[in-house]
Amino acid sequence: MKRRDFSKLMVGAASVGSVLSLGSNSRGAQAAVGAGSNLAPVERAHRKEWAREHFRGFENVLVASFTPDRKSIDEAGIRLDVRKSIEHGFFSSLISPAGLSHEEFKQVMGICVDEAHGKIAIGYAVDPGEHSEVLDLVQHGEKVGCQHILLDVPREGSADELYNYVAAISETTNMGIYLWMAQIHGFQRFGPSGIPYEFFDRASKLPNIIALKVGNMDPAVLFELFNRYNDTMLIGALWPNIMPMGIQRYGQQWSGAWTVEALQSPEQPYAAEFFKLMLAGKYDEGMKLYWRYVVPGFGAMMKLMGKYMASGAHPWELIKFYQFAVGGNGGPMRVDKAFPDIPPVTEEDMNFVRGVYAKLGIGTTKLPNEAFRVGAVNWEQGLRPQTN
């Protein structure tokens, strides 16, 4: 992001705050809930308490399904993936904006909340962008009944500028907000630990900043984050090798959003059960599942995805195939404009994934790999991939 573009974002953040000051009283500081949601409204001031109660376990990523011609979203496929997320035992599903237009993204929010029926929290990721678009996404998500957002921050700027960006958006919504810390954010500019202390010290005190997604696996960094911030924003370590210590010693109670489906199926939810057992203090039982399923499943996933994720990219088609393999919809993906060079999933990739599940003793879909190309719902209705 160019410096002048970042400055525009900061000006936009100030404008967001102005919108709040004009409109907050009429809103009554009460979160709207969509017709399909059974989750109670939560005021901004109580979001940290809400997170302590509800952010428990794993959150997966929901990547939108598209029609085979990629011209429209596939509502039936999206609804299937929401139902499967519930069956997996995840506490939440986070909608990715990958491949979606602004208006499609808003449509998907409503579809997911409606299908969830309050059985799973629905959140969504908000990337840095034009302030009017960011504000519109935040307001719409709250209106239809989403519970929280992953708020990504600009890749440059001072600690004060990052805080001002987050604070301005925080003030416009009652939804919970969690932040993200990964190599792609360039936080090493703030010091050797890569922790932007000044930014996090202030942001973590905002009433609806509820958690921090951490992509770093350095034990010293996690030690700092747990000790300094877990009381004000729940630390969600992504790497499984951190979780046993994080849960037992430091009170980690969630991890997300990532492809947890790589470790389990709805019928055999071993990763979700591992986390549940660890939270309950049943460490011996939990660690048996950890060594049997979590470690090899995660290792195999990183063998495929690690080369992309190191640069901050996400191989969306591969993620969707993991979900398809254990009952999800799958289906074609549009090119990720941020990372257009990521190749599509191959037959070799698909067979590798199925082979890993087989070694873990986890059953996979009876649908052929070919069905992934059109999506499970469409395949069951008789649609087949077009051949050139």
CSV table of C-alpha atoms in Angstrom, one decimal:
chain,number,residue,atom,x,y,z
A,1,MET,CA,0.0,0.0,0.0
A,2,LYS,CA,1.4,3.4,-1.0
A,3,ARG,CA,1.8,6.0,1.7
A,4,ARG,CA,-0.8,8.4,0.1
A,5,ASP,CA,-3.3,5.5,0.1
A,6,PHE,CA,-2.6,4.8,3.7
A,7,SER,CA,-3.2,8.5,4.5
A,8,LYS,CA,-6.5,8.3,2.8
A,9,LEU,CA,-7.4,5.4,5.0
A,10,MET,CA,-6.6,7.4,8.1
A,11,VAL,CA,-8.7,10.3,6.9
A,12,GLY,CA,-11.4,7.8,6.3
A,13,ALA,CA,-11.1,6.4,9.8
A,14,ALA,CA,-11.7,9.9,11.2
A,15,SER,CA,-14.8,10.2,9.0
A,16,VAL,CA,-16.0,6.9,10.4
A,17,GLY,CA,-15.8,8.3,13.9
A,18,SER,CA,-17.8,11.3,12.8
A,19,VAL,CA,-20.6,9.1,11.5
A,20,LEU,CA,-20.7,7.4,14.8
A,21,SER,CA,-21.0,10.6,16.8
A,22,LEU,CA,-24.0,11.6,14.7
A,23,GLY,CA,-25.8,8.3,14.7
A,24,SER,CA,-25.0,6.3,17.9
A,25,ASN,CA,-27.8,7.7,20.0
A,26,SER,CA,-30.6,6.7,17.6
A,27,ARG,CA,-29.1,3.2,17.4
A,28,GLY,CA,-29.4,2.8,21.1
A,29,ALA,CA,-26.0,1.0,21.2
A,30,GLN,CA,-27.9,-2.2,20.6
A,31,ALA,CA,-26.7,-4.8,18.0
A,32,ALA,CA,-29.2,-5.8,15.4
A,33,VAL,CA,-29.9,-9.5,15.0
A,34,GLY,CA,-30.9,-11.1,11.8
A,35,ALA,CA,-34.2,-13.1,11.5
A,36,GLY,CA,-32.3,-16.4,11.4
A,37,SER,CA,-30.2,-15.8,14.5
A,38,ASN,CA,-30.9,-17.0,18.1
A,39,LEU,CA,-27.9,-15.3,19.5
A,40,ALA,CA,-28.9,-12.5,21.9
A,41,PRO,CA,-27.9,-8.9,21.1
A,42,VAL,CA,-24.8,-7.8,22.9
A,43,GLU,CA,-23.9,-4.2,23.7
A,44,ARG,CA,-20.4,-3.0,22.8
A,45,ALA,CA,-19.5,-2.5,26.5
A,46,HIS,CA,-20.1,-6.2,27.2
A,47,ARG,CA,-18.4,-7.8,24.2
A,48,LYS,CA,-15.3,-8.9,26.2
A,49,GLU,CA,-17.6,-10.8,28.6
A,50,TRP,CA,-19.4,-12.3,25.6
A,51,ALA,CA,-16.1,-13.5,24.1
A,52,ARG,CA,-15.1,-15.1,27.4
A,53,GLU,CA,-18.3,-17.2,27.2
A,54,HIS,CA,-18.5,-17.9,23.5
A,55,PHE,CA,-15.0,-17.9,22.0
A,56,ARG,CA,-14.3,-21.5,23.1
A,57,GLY,CA,-12.9,-24.1,20.6
A,58,PHE,CA,-12.2,-23.7,16.9
A,59,GLU,CA,-13.3,-21.3,14.3
A,60,ASN,CA,-13.1,-22.4,10.7
A,61,VAL,CA,-13.0,-20.3,7.5
A,62,LEU,CA,-16.1,-20.2,5.2
A,63,VAL,CA,-15.1,-19.6,1.6
A,64,ALA,CA,-18.0,-18.7,-0.6
A,65,SER,CA,-19.1,-21.1,-3.3
A,66,PHE,CA,-19.7,-20.0,-6.8
A,67,THR,CA,-21.7,-21.3,-9.7
A,68,PRO,CA,-19.7,-23.4,-12.2
A,69,ASP,CA,-19.4,-20.4,-14.6
A,70,ARG,CA,-18.1,-18.3,-11.7
A,71,LYS,CA,-20.6,-15.5,-12.5
A,72,SER,CA,-22.7,-15.8,-9.3
A,73,ILE,CA,-22.5,-17.0,-5.8
A,74,ASP,CA,-24.0,-20.5,-5.1
A,75,GLU,CA,-26.4,-20.0,-2.2
A,76,ALA,CA,-27.2,-23.7,-1.8
A,77,GLY,CA,-23.5,-24.5,-1.6
A,78,ILE,CA,-22.9,-21.8,0.9
A,79,ARG,CA,-25.7,-23.0,3.1
A,80,LEU,CA,-24.3,-26.6,2.9
A,81,ASP,CA,-21.0,-25.3,4.2
A,82,VAL,CA,-22.6,-23.5,7.1
A,83,ARG,CA,-24.5,-26.7,8.1
A,84,LYS,CA,-21.3,-28.7,7.9
A,85,SER,CA,-19.4,-26.1,10.1
A,86,ILE,CA,-22.1,-26.7,12.7
A,87,GLU,CA,-21.7,-30.5,12.4
A,88,HIS,CA,-18.0,-30.2,12.8
A,89,GLY,CA,-18.5,-28.6,16.3
A,90,PHE,CA,-16.9,-25.3,15.6
A,91,PHE,CA,-18.1,-22.4,17.7
A,92,SER,CA,-17.9,-20.0,14.8
A,93,SER,CA,-17.4,-19.7,11.1
A,94,LEU,CA,-15.6,-16.7,9.6
A,95,ILE,CA,-16.6,-15.6,6.1
A,96,SER,CA,-13.7,-14.8,3.8
A,97,PRO,CA,-14.2,-12.1,1.2
A,98,ALA,CA,-12.0,-14.0,-1.3
A,99,GLY,CA,-13.4,-13.8,-4.8
A,100,LEU,CA,-16.5,-11.8,-3.7
A,101,SER,CA,-17.6,-8.3,-4.9
A,102,HIS,CA,-18.6,-5.9,-2.2
A,103,GLU,CA,-22.4,-6.6,-2.7
A,104,GLU,CA,-21.9,-10.3,-2.9
A,105,PHE,CA,-20.0,-10.3,0.3
A,106,LYS,CA,-23.0,-8.6,2.0
A,107,GLN,CA,-25.3,-11.2,0.5
A,108,VAL,CA,-23.2,-14.0,1.8
A,109,MET,CA,-23.3,-12.6,5.3
A,110,GLY,CA,-27.1,-12.7,5.3
A,111,ILE,CA,-27.2,-16.2,3.9
A,112,CYS,CA,-24.8,-17.5,6.5
A,113,VAL,CA,-26.6,-15.9,9.5
A,114,ASP,CA,-29.9,-17.2,8.2
A,115,GLU,CA,-28.6,-20.8,7.8
A,116,ALA,CA,-26.8,-20.7,11.1
A,117,HIS,CA,-30.1,-20.2,13.1
A,118,GLY,CA,-27.9,-19.2,16.1
A,119,LYS,CA,-26.3,-22.6,16.3
A,120,ILE,CA,-22.9,-21.2,15.4
A,121,ALA,CA,-21.6,-17.6,15.5
A,122,ILE,CA,-21.0,-16.0,12.1
A,123,GLY,CA,-18.1,-13.6,11.7
A,124,TYR,CA,-16.4,-12.1,8.7
A,125,ALA,CA,-13.0,-10.7,7.7
A,126,VAL,CA,-12.7,-7.0,6.8
A,127,ASP,CA,-9.7,-6.0,4.8
A,128,PRO,CA,-8.3,-2.5,4.7
A,129,GLY,CA,-10.0,-0.5,2.0
A,130,GLU,CA,-11.8,2.7,1.2
A,131,HIS,CA,-13.4,3.9,4.5
A,132,SER,CA,-16.9,4.1,3.0
A,133,GLU,CA,-16.7,0.5,1.9
A,134,VAL,CA,-15.3,-0.7,5.2
A,135,LEU,CA,-18.0,1.2,7.1
A,136,ASP,CA,-20.7,-0.3,4.9
A,137,LEU,CA,-19.4,-3.8,5.5
A,138,VAL,CA,-19.3,-3.3,9.3
A,139,GLN,CA,-22.8,-1.7,9.4
A,140,HIS,CA,-24.3,-4.4,7.2
A,141,GLY,CA,-22.8,-7.3,9.1
A,142,GLU,CA,-24.2,-6.0,12.3
A,143,LYS,CA,-27.6,-5.4,10.7
A,144,VAL,CA,-28.0,-9.0,9.5
A,145,GLY,CA,-26.9,-10.5,12.7
A,146,CYS,CA,-23.2,-11.3,12.5
A,147,GLN,CA,-21.5,-11.4,15.9
A,148,HIS,CA,-17.9,-10.4,15.2
A,149,ILE,CA,-15.3,-9.4,12.6
A,150,LEU,CA,-11.7,-10.0,12.0
A,151,LEU,CA,-10.4,-6.5,11.4
A,152,ASP,CA,-7.2,-6.5,9.3
A,153,VAL,CA,-5.1,-3.4,9.5
A,154,PRO,CA,-3.0,-1.5,6.9
A,155,ARG,CA,0.5,-2.9,6.2
A,156,GLU,CA,2.2,0.4,7.1
A,157,GLY,CA,1.8,3.3,9.5
A,158,SER,CA,2.8,4.2,13.1
A,159,ALA,CA,1.3,2.6,16.2
A,160,ASP,CA,-0.9,5.7,16.7
A,161,GLU,CA,-2.2,5.5,13.1
A,162,LEU,CA,-3.0,1.8,13.4
A,163,TYR,CA,-4.8,2.5,16.7
A,164,ASN,CA,-6.8,5.4,15.3
A,165,TYR,CA,-7.8,3.2,12.4
A,166,VAL,CA,-9.1,0.4,14.7
A,167,ALA,CA,-10.6,2.7,17.3
A,168,ALA,CA,-12.7,4.6,14.7
A,169,ILE,CA,-14.1,1.3,13.4
A,170,SER,CA,-14.6,-0.1,16.9
A,171,GLU,CA,-16.7,2.9,17.8
A,172,THR,CA,-19.2,2.3,15.0
A,173,THR,CA,-20.3,-1.2,16.0
A,174,ASN,CA,-21.5,-3.4,18.9
A,175,MET,CA,-20.0,-6.4,17.2
A,176,GLY,CA,-16.9,-8.0,18.7
A,177,ILE,CA,-13.6,-7.3,16.8
A,178,TYR,CA,-10.5,-9.4,16.8
A,179,LEU,CA,-7.2,-8.4,15.3
A,180,TRP,CA,-4.6,-10.4,13.5
A,181,MET,CA,-0.8,-10.6,13.9
A,182,ALA,CA,1.2,-12.3,11.2
A,183,GLN,CA,4.5,-11.9,9.3
A,184,ILE,CA,2.7,-10.1,6.5
A,185,HIS,CA,1.8,-7.2,8.7
A,186,GLY,CA,5.4,-6.1,9.0
A,187,PHE,CA,5.2,-5.5,12.8
A,188,GLN,CA,9.0,-6.1,13.0
A,189,ARG,CA,9.3,-2.4,12.3
A,190,PHE,CA,8.2,-1.8,15.9
A,191,GLY,CA,11.0,-3.9,17.4
A,192,PRO,CA,12.7,-7.3,17.4
A,193,SER,CA,9.8,-9.2,19.0
A,194,GLY,CA,7.5,-8.2,16.1
A,195,ILE,CA,4.9,-7.2,18.7
A,196,PRO,CA,3.5,-3.7,18.2
A,197,TYR,CA,3.2,-3.1,22.0
A,198,GLU,CA,2.0,0.5,21.8
A,199,PHE,CA,-0.7,-0.3,19.3
A,200,PHE,CA,-1.9,-3.5,21.2
A,201,ASP,CA,-1.7,-1.8,24.6
A,202,ARG,CA,-4.2,0.8,23.5
A,203,ALA,CA,-6.4,-1.3,21.2
A,204,SER,CA,-6.8,-4.1,23.7
A,205,LYS,CA,-8.5,-1.7,26.1
A,206,LEU,CA,-11.3,-0.9,23.6
A,207,PRO,CA,-14.5,-2.5,24.9
A,208,ASN,CA,-15.3,-4.6,21.8
A,209,ILE,CA,-11.7,-5.6,20.9
A,210,ILE,CA,-12.1,-9.2,22.0
A,211,ALA,CA,-9.3,-11.3,20.7
A,212,LEU,CA,-6.0,-11.6,18.7
A,213,LYS,CA,-5.4,-14.2,16.0
A,214,VAL,CA,-1.7,-15.1,16.2
A,215,GLY,CA,0.2,-16.7,13.3
A,216,ASN,CA,3.6,-16.6,15.0
A,217,MET,CA,4.8,-19.9,16.5
A,218,ASP,CA,7.8,-18.4,18.5
A,219,PRO,CA,7.3,-19.5,22.1
A,220,ALA,CA,8.8,-16.3,23.4
A,221,VAL,CA,6.4,-14.1,21.4
A,222,LEU,CA,3.4,-16.2,22.6
A,223,PHE,CA,4.7,-15.9,26.2
A,224,GLU,CA,4.7,-12.2,25.8
A,225,LEU,CA,1.2,-12.1,24.2
A,226,PHE,CA,-0.4,-14.4,26.8
A,227,ASN,CA,1.1,-12.6,29.8
A,228,ARG,CA,0.5,-9.1,28.5
A,229,TYR,CA,-2.9,-9.3,26.7
A,230,ASN,CA,-4.9,-12.4,27.4
A,231,ASP,CA,-6.9,-10.6,30.1
A,232,THR,CA,-8.0,-7.9,27.7
A,233,MET,CA,-8.1,-9.7,24.3
A,234,LEU,CA,-8.2,-13.5,24.0
A,235,ILE,CA,-5.0,-14.9,22.4
A,236,GLY,CA,-5.7,-17.4,19.7
A,237,ALA,CA,-2.6,-19.2,18.8
A,238,LEU,CA,-2.9,-20.9,15.4
A,239,TRP,CA,-0.2,-23.5,15.7
A,240,PRO,CA,-1.2,-26.7,17.4
A,241,ASN,CA,2.2,-27.2,19.0
A,242,ILE,CA,1.4,-24.1,21.1
A,243,MET,CA,-2.1,-25.1,22.2
A,244,PRO,CA,-1.4,-27.7,25.0
A,245,MET,CA,0.8,-25.2,26.8
A,246,GLY,CA,-1.4,-22.3,25.8
A,247,ILE,CA,-4.6,-23.9,27.2
A,248,GLN,CA,-3.2,-25.4,30.4
A,249,ARG,CA,-0.7,-22.6,31.4
A,250,TYR,CA,-2.1,-19.4,29.9
A,251,GLY,CA,-5.8,-19.8,29.5
A,252,GLN,CA,-6.0,-20.1,25.7
A,253,GLN,CA,-9.6,-20.9,24.9
A,254,TRP,CA,-10.0,-20.5,21.1
A,255,SER,CA,-8.1,-20.8,17.8
A,256,GLY,CA,-9.2,-19.5,14.4
A,257,ALA,CA,-9.8,-18.9,11.8
A,258,TRP,CA,-8.2,-21.7,9.8
A,259,THR,CA,-8.8,-24.9,7.9
A,260,VAL,CA,-9.5,-27.1,10.9
A,261,GLU,CA,-11.3,-29.5,8.6
A,262,ALA,CA,-7.9,-30.9,7.6
A,263,LEU,CA,-7.8,-32.6,11.0
A,264,GLN,CA,-11.3,-34.1,11.2
A,265,SER,CA,-14.7,-34.7,9.7
A,266,PRO,CA,-18.2,-34.0,11.1
A,267,GLU,CA,-18.5,-37.7,11.9
A,268,GLN,CA,-15.1,-37.8,13.5
A,269,PRO,CA,-14.5,-34.4,15.0
A,270,TYR,CA,-11.1,-35.2,16.6
A,271,ALA,CA,-9.6,-31.7,16.6
A,272,ALA,CA,-12.8,-30.2,18.2
A,273,GLU,CA,-12.8,-32.9,20.7
A,274,PHE,CA,-9.1,-32.4,21.5
A,275,PHE,CA,-9.7,-28.8,22.3
A,276,LYS,CA,-12.9,-29.5,24.3
A,277,LEU,CA,-11.0,-32.1,26.4
A,278,MET,CA,-8.1,-29.7,27.0
A,279,LEU,CA,-10.4,-26.9,28.1
A,280,ALA,CA,-12.1,-29.3,30.5
A,281,GLY,CA,-8.7,-30.2,32.1
A,282,LYS,CA,-8.7,-33.8,30.7
A,283,TYR,CA,-5.2,-33.4,29.4
A,284,ASP,CA,-4.3,-37.1,29.1
A,285,GLU,CA,-7.4,-37.8,26.9
A,286,GLY,CA,-6.8,-34.6,24.9
A,287,MET,CA,-3.2,-35.3,24.2
A,288,LYS,CA,-4.0,-38.8,22.9
A,289,LEU,CA,-6.1,-37.1,20.2
A,290,TYR,CA,-3.4,-34.5,19.7
A,291,TRP,CA,-0.7,-37.0,18.8
A,292,ARG,CA,-2.9,-39.3,16.9
A,293,TYR,CA,-4.8,-36.8,14.7
A,294,VAL,CA,-3.9,-33.2,15.2
A,295,VAL,CA,-0.1,-33.4,14.7
A,296,PRO,CA,-0.1,-35.6,11.5
A,297,GLY,CA,-3.2,-33.8,10.0
A,298,PHE,CA,-1.7,-30.4,10.6
A,299,GLY,CA,1.7,-31.4,9.3
A,300,ALA,CA,0.2,-32.8,6.1
A,301,MET,CA,-1.8,-29.6,5.6
A,302,MET,CA,1.2,-27.4,6.0
A,303,LYS,CA,3.1,-29.6,3.5
A,304,LEU,CA,0.6,-28.4,0.9
A,305,MET,CA,-0.2,-24.9,2.1
A,306,GLY,CA,3.0,-23.7,3.8
A,307,LYS,CA,4.7,-22.5,0.7
A,308,TYR,CA,1.8,-20.1,0.0
A,309,MET,CA,1.0,-19.0,3.6
A,310,ALA,CA,4.5,-17.9,4.3
A,311,SER,CA,3.8,-14.9,2.0
A,312,GLY,CA,0.4,-14.3,3.5
A,313,ALA,CA,-1.4,-16.0,0.6
A,314,HIS,CA,-4.2,-18.5,1.0
A,315,PRO,CA,-4.8,-21.3,-1.5
A,316,TRP,CA,-8.6,-21.0,-1.4
A,317,GLU,CA,-9.3,-23.8,-3.8
A,318,LEU,CA,-7.2,-26.2,-1.7
A,319,ILE,CA,-9.0,-25.0,1.4
A,320,LYS,CA,-12.3,-25.7,-0.2
A,321,PHE,CA,-11.2,-29.2,-1.3
A,322,TYR,CA,-10.3,-30.1,2.3
A,323,GLN,CA,-13.9,-29.0,3.2
A,324,PHE,CA,-15.4,-30.9,0.2
A,325,ALA,CA,-13.5,-34.1,1.1
A,326,VAL,CA,-15.3,-34.3,4.4
A,327,GLY,CA,-18.8,-33.3,3.2
A,328,GLY,CA,-18.6,-29.7,2.2
A,329,ASN,CA,-19.7,-28.2,-1.1
A,330,GLY,CA,-16.4,-27.4,-2.8
A,331,GLY,CA,-16.9,-25.8,-6.2
A,332,PRO,CA,-14.8,-23.4,-8.4
A,333,MET,CA,-13.1,-20.3,-7.0
A,334,ARG,CA,-12.5,-17.0,-8.6
A,335,VAL,CA,-9.0,-15.8,-8.8
A,336,ASP,CA,-7.8,-14.0,-5.7
A,337,LYS,CA,-6.9,-10.6,-6.9
A,338,ALA,CA,-4.4,-10.1,-4.1
A,339,PHE,CA,-2.5,-13.3,-5.0
A,340,PRO,CA,-3.4,-14.1,-8.6
A,341,ASP,CA,-0.4,-16.5,-9.1
A,342,ILE,CA,-1.6,-19.3,-6.8
A,343,PRO,CA,-2.3,-22.3,-9.0
A,344,PRO,CA,-5.7,-24.1,-8.8
A,345,VAL,CA,-5.9,-27.4,-6.9
A,346,THR,CA,-4.7,-30.4,-8.9
A,347,GLU,CA,-5.8,-34.0,-9.1
A,348,GLU,CA,-2.5,-34.8,-7.3
A,349,ASP,CA,-3.4,-32.4,-4.5
A,350,MET,CA,-6.8,-34.0,-4.2
A,351,ASN,CA,-5.4,-37.5,-4.0
A,352,PHE,CA,-2.8,-36.4,-1.4
A,353,VAL,CA,-5.6,-35.0,0.8
A,354,ARG,CA,-7.7,-38.1,0.6
A,355,GLY,CA,-4.7,-40.2,1.3
A,356,VAL,CA,-4.0,-38.2,4.5
A,357,TYR,CA,-7.5,-38.7,5.7
A,358,ALA,CA,-7.2,-42.4,5.0
A,359,LYS,CA,-4.1,-42.7,7.1
A,360,LEU,CA,-5.8,-40.9,9.9
A,361,GLY,CA,-8.8,-43.3,9.6
A,362,ILE,CA,-11.1,-40.4,8.7
A,363,GLY,CA,-13.8,-41.2,6.1
A,364,THR,CA,-14.2,-38.9,3.1
A,365,THR,CA,-17.0,-38.1,0.7
A,366,LYS,CA,-18.2,-40.8,-1.7
A,367,LEU,CA,-18.4,-38.1,-4.4
A,368,PRO,CA,-15.6,-38.3,-7.0
A,369,ASN,CA,-12.9,-35.6,-7.2
A,370,GLU,CA,-14.6,-34.5,-10.4
A,371,ALA,CA,-17.6,-33.3,-8.3
A,372,PHE,CA,-15.5,-30.7,-6.6
A,373,ARG,CA,-15.3,-28.8,-9.9
A,374,VAL,CA,-19.0,-28.0,-9.9
A,375,GLY,CA,-19.7,-28.3,-6.2
A,376,ALA,CA,-21.4,-31.1,-4.3
A,377,VAL,CA,-24.9,-29.6,-4.4
A,378,ASN,CA,-24.8,-29.1,-8.2
A,379,TRP,CA,-23.3,-32.6,-8.7
A,380,GLU,CA,-26.1,-34.2,-6.8
A,381,GLN,CA,-28.5,-32.4,-9.0
A,382,GLY,CA,-26.9,-33.9,-12.1
A,383,LEU,CA,-24.6,-31.1,-13.2
A,384,ARG,CA,-21.2,-32.2,-14.6
A,385,PRO,CA,-18.0,-30.2,-15.4
A,386,GLN,CA,-17.8,-29.0,-19.0
A,387,THR,CA,-15.0,-30.4,-21.0
A,388,ASN,CA,-13.2,-28.4,-23.6
